[in-house]
Coordinates of C-alpha atoms in Angstrom, one line a residue:
Chain A
X1 CA 0.0 0.0 0.0
X2 CA 0.9 3.7 -0.2
X3 CA 3.1 5.3 2.4
X4 CA 1.6 8.5 3.8
X5 CA 3.4 10.9 6.1
X6 CA 2.0 13.8 8.1
X7 CA 3.9 16.8 9.5
X8 CA 4.0 17.8 12.2
X9 CA 3.1 14.7 14.3
X10 CA 2.0 17.0 17.1
X11 CA 1.7 20.7 17.6
X12 CA 0.8 22.9 20.5
X13 CA -0.3 26.5 19.7
X14 CA -1.9 29.5 21.4
X15 CA -5.5 30.3 20.8
X16 CA -6.0 32.6 17.8
X17 CA -3.0 31.4 15.8
X18 CA -3.1 29.4 12.6
X19 CA -1.6 25.9 12.2
X20 CA -0.7 24.2 8.9
X21 CA -0.6 20.4 8.7
X22 CA 1.0 18.7 5.7
X23 CA 0.0 15.3 4.3
X24 CA 2.4 13.7 1.8
X25 CA 2.0 10.6 -0.3
X26 CA 5.5 9.3 -0.6
X27 CA 5.2 6.6 -3.2
X28 CA 1.8 7.1 -4.7
X29 CA 0.1 9.6 -7.0
X30 CA -2.9 10.6 -4.9
X31 CA -5.6 12.2 -7.1
X32 CA -7.8 12.4 -4.0
X33 CA -6.9 13.1 -0.4
X34 CA -9.2 13.1 2.6
X35 CA -9.0 14.9 5.9
X36 CA -10.5 13.5 9.0
X37 CA -10.8 14.7 12.6
X38 CA -10.9 12.3 15.5
X39 CA -11.8 13.3 19.1
X40 CA -10.6 11.1 22.0
X41 CA -12.1 7.7 22.1
X42 CA -14.4 8.6 19.1
X43 CA -14.6 7.7 15.5
X44 CA -13.1 9.4 12.5
X45 CA -15.3 12.2 11.1
X46 CA -14.6 13.1 7.5
X47 CA -14.0 16.9 7.2
X48 CA -13.3 17.3 3.5
X49 CA -12.3 15.6 0.2
X50 CA -9.7 17.3 -1.9
X51 CA -8.9 16.5 -5.5
X52 CA -5.6 17.7 -7.0
X53 CA -5.9 21.0 -8.6
X54 CA -9.5 21.7 -7.6
X55 CA -11.3 23.1 -4.6
X56 CA -12.0 20.8 -1.7
X57 CA -15.5 19.5 -1.0
X58 CA -16.4 20.0 2.7
X59 CA -18.7 17.9 4.7
X60 CA -21.8 19.5 6.3
X61 CA -21.0 21.4 9.4
X62 CA -17.3 21.9 8.5
X63 CA -16.4 25.6 8.0
X64 CA -14.4 25.9 4.8
X65 CA -13.0 29.3 5.9
X66 CA -11.7 27.9 9.1
X67 CA -10.2 24.7 7.7
X68 CA -8.4 25.7 4.6
X69 CA -7.3 22.8 2.3
X70 CA -4.9 23.0 -0.5
X71 CA -4.1 20.1 -2.8
X72 CA -1.5 21.6 -5.0
X73 CA 0.1 18.4 -6.3
X74 CA -0.5 14.7 -6.5
X75 CA 1.7 14.1 -3.5
X76 CA 0.9 17.0 -1.1
X77 CA -2.2 18.3 0.6
X78 CA -2.2 20.8 3.4
X79 CA -4.8 21.6 6.0
X80 CA -4.6 25.0 7.7
X81 CA -6.6 25.5 10.9
X82 CA -7.1 29.3 11.0
X83 CA -7.6 31.2 14.2
X84 CA -7.5 28.0 16.2
X85 CA -9.4 27.7 19.4
X86 CA -9.3 25.1 22.2
X87 CA -12.3 23.3 20.7
X88 CA -10.2 22.6 17.6
X89 CA -7.9 20.5 19.6
X90 CA -8.1 17.0 18.1
X91 CA -6.3 14.3 16.1
X92 CA -6.3 15.2 12.4
X93 CA -5.7 12.3 10.0
X94 CA -5.3 12.4 6.2
X95 CA -5.7 9.6 3.8
X96 CA -5.0 9.2 0.1
X97 CA -6.5 7.3 -2.8
X98 CA -6.7 7.4 -6.6
X99 CA -10.3 8.6 -6.4
X100 CA -12.0 5.4 -7.6
X101 CA -9.8 3.1 -5.6
X102 CA -11.7 1.3 -2.9
X103 CA -8.9 1.5 -0.3
X104 CA -7.7 4.6 1.4
X105 CA -4.2 4.8 2.9
X106 CA -3.9 6.7 6.1
X107 CA -1.2 9.0 7.5
X108 CA 0.0 8.6 11.1
X109 CA -2.1 11.6 12.2
X110 CA -1.3 15.0 13.8
X111 CA -2.3 15.8 17.3
X112 CA -3.3 19.5 17.7
X113 CA -3.5 21.1 21.1
X114 CA -4.8 24.6 21.3
X115 CA -4.2 26.4 24.6
Chain B
X1 CA -22.8 11.3 9.5
X2 CA -22.2 8.1 11.4
X3 CA -23.1 5.0 9.4
X4 CA -21.5 2.0 11.1
X5 CA -22.1 1.1 14.7
X6 CA -19.7 -1.4 16.2
X7 CA -20.4 -3.6 19.2
X8 CA -19.1 -4.3 21.7
X9 CA -17.6 -0.9 22.4
X10 CA -14.8 -2.6 24.3
X11 CA -13.7 -6.2 24.5
X12 CA -11.1 -7.8 26.8
X13 CA -9.8 -11.3 26.2
X14 CA -6.8 -13.5 26.9
X15 CA -4.2 -14.4 24.4
X16 CA -5.2 -17.4 22.3
X17 CA -8.9 -16.6 22.5
X18 CA -11.0 -15.5 19.5
X19 CA -12.3 -12.0 19.3
X20 CA -15.5 -11.1 17.5
X21 CA -16.6 -7.6 16.7
X22 CA -19.8 -6.6 15.0
X23 CA -20.8 -3.7 12.8
X24 CA -24.2 -2.5 11.6
X25 CA -25.0 0.1 9.0
X26 CA -28.0 1.8 7.7
X27 CA -27.8 2.5 4.0
X28 CA -26.9 0.6 0.9
X29 CA -23.2 0.1 0.4
X30 CA -20.7 -0.9 -2.3
X31 CA -18.3 -2.4 0.2
X32 CA -17.4 -2.6 3.8
X33 CA -13.9 -2.3 5.2
X34 CA -12.3 -3.0 8.6
X35 CA -9.4 -0.9 9.9
X36 CA -7.2 -1.1 12.9
X37 CA -5.9 1.8 14.9
X38 CA -3.2 1.6 17.5
X39 CA -3.4 4.2 20.2
X40 CA -2.7 7.7 18.9
X41 CA -1.7 6.4 15.5
X42 CA -3.1 6.3 12.0
X43 CA -5.3 3.6 10.6
X44 CA -4.2 0.4 9.0
X45 CA -6.5 -1.3 6.4
X46 CA -7.2 -4.9 7.3
X47 CA -9.8 -6.3 4.9
X48 CA -12.4 -5.2 2.4
X49 CA -15.6 -7.1 1.6
X50 CA -17.8 -6.2 -1.3
X51 CA -21.6 -6.1 -1.2
X52 CA -21.9 -9.3 -3.3
X53 CA -19.6 -11.2 -1.0
X54 CA -20.6 -13.0 2.1
X55 CA -17.3 -14.1 3.7
X56 CA -13.7 -13.3 3.3
X57 CA -10.5 -14.5 5.0
X58 CA -7.1 -13.0 5.5
X59 CA -4.7 -14.8 7.7
X60 CA -6.2 -14.9 11.2
X61 CA -9.0 -12.5 10.1
X62 CA -12.5 -13.6 9.0
X63 CA -15.1 -11.1 7.9
X64 CA -18.7 -11.8 7.1
X65 CA -21.3 -9.5 5.5
X66 CA -25.0 -9.9 5.6
X67 CA -26.6 -7.2 3.4
X68 CA -30.1 -8.3 4.3
X69 CA -29.4 -7.4 7.9
X70 CA -27.0 -4.6 7.1
X71 CA -24.4 -6.1 9.4
X72 CA -20.8 -7.4 9.3
X73 CA -18.6 -9.2 11.7
X74 CA -14.8 -9.4 12.2
X75 CA -13.4 -12.4 13.8
X76 CA -9.7 -12.5 14.9
X77 CA -8.7 -16.0 15.7
X78 CA -5.9 -17.0 18.2
X79 CA -5.5 -13.5 19.3
X80 CA -2.1 -12.0 20.4
X81 CA -1.2 -9.2 22.7
X82 CA -0.1 -7.3 19.6
X83 CA -3.7 -7.3 18.4
X84 CA -4.6 -4.8 21.1
X85 CA -6.0 -1.8 19.2
X86 CA -9.2 -0.1 18.2
X87 CA -11.0 -1.7 15.3
X88 CA -13.3 0.3 13.0
X89 CA -15.7 -0.7 10.3
X90 CA -16.2 1.7 7.4
X91 CA -18.7 1.7 4.6
X92 CA -18.3 3.0 1.1
X93 CA -21.3 3.9 -1.0
X94 CA -21.9 3.0 -4.6
X95 CA -20.2 6.3 -5.8
X96 CA -16.8 5.0 -4.6
X97 CA -16.4 8.3 -2.9
X98 CA -16.1 8.5 0.8
X99 CA -15.7 6.2 3.8
X100 CA -18.1 6.5 6.7
X101 CA -16.6 5.1 9.9
X102 CA -18.3 3.5 12.9
X103 CA -17.5 4.3 16.5
X104 CA -15.1 1.4 16.9
X105 CA -14.4 -1.5 19.2
X106 CA -11.4 -1.2 21.6
X107 CA -9.8 -4.7 21.9
X108 CA -7.5 -5.5 24.8
X109 CA -5.7 -8.8 24.5
X110 CA -3.9 -9.8 27.8
X111 CA -0.9 -12.0 27.8

């Protein structure tokens, strides 16, 4: 399967600052990347789907102006949490696929703590 | 929105025993997948079963799918301490678009 990395693995920031999380597909041309959020002891909730070169599709209830997604190449997508607040503290996980591929390959996740 | 619902929420067994987890879903699916997540880590894909399949095996894993009952089960045989993790089912609709995850089962295998 594909090898997916995320950077940083964990980040602590002050309330009001913006945080950028990178998701890289190291050996796989990912036409589609997904961003999930996972609160402690809960399931993964899909935030958005991004296709290379086009705007991301956000799930209902996810603010697109707060969670900026850029999928500039087939190997890199970024999620920027703008003006982060403590309630944005969570585990953010990306995954990649070729769009019509049935299996998604997941990154190791980024733990965000907003103080 | 949540689709899959796993039960039990938590399962504690001894090494060598079998572990069975169940997943129910609500809408029509193209396939159902099981993933494992070690604490604080990403997900690892375990097995995929399509809507026209009833049973699938992979090593010590056995997955069943009953589309009439909209349910699936994951059986891990001869469990090991290294199997300790959270297990999630996820469904994919006919559009091959997105995965919808269940709430997961936390499995603890004691030596």
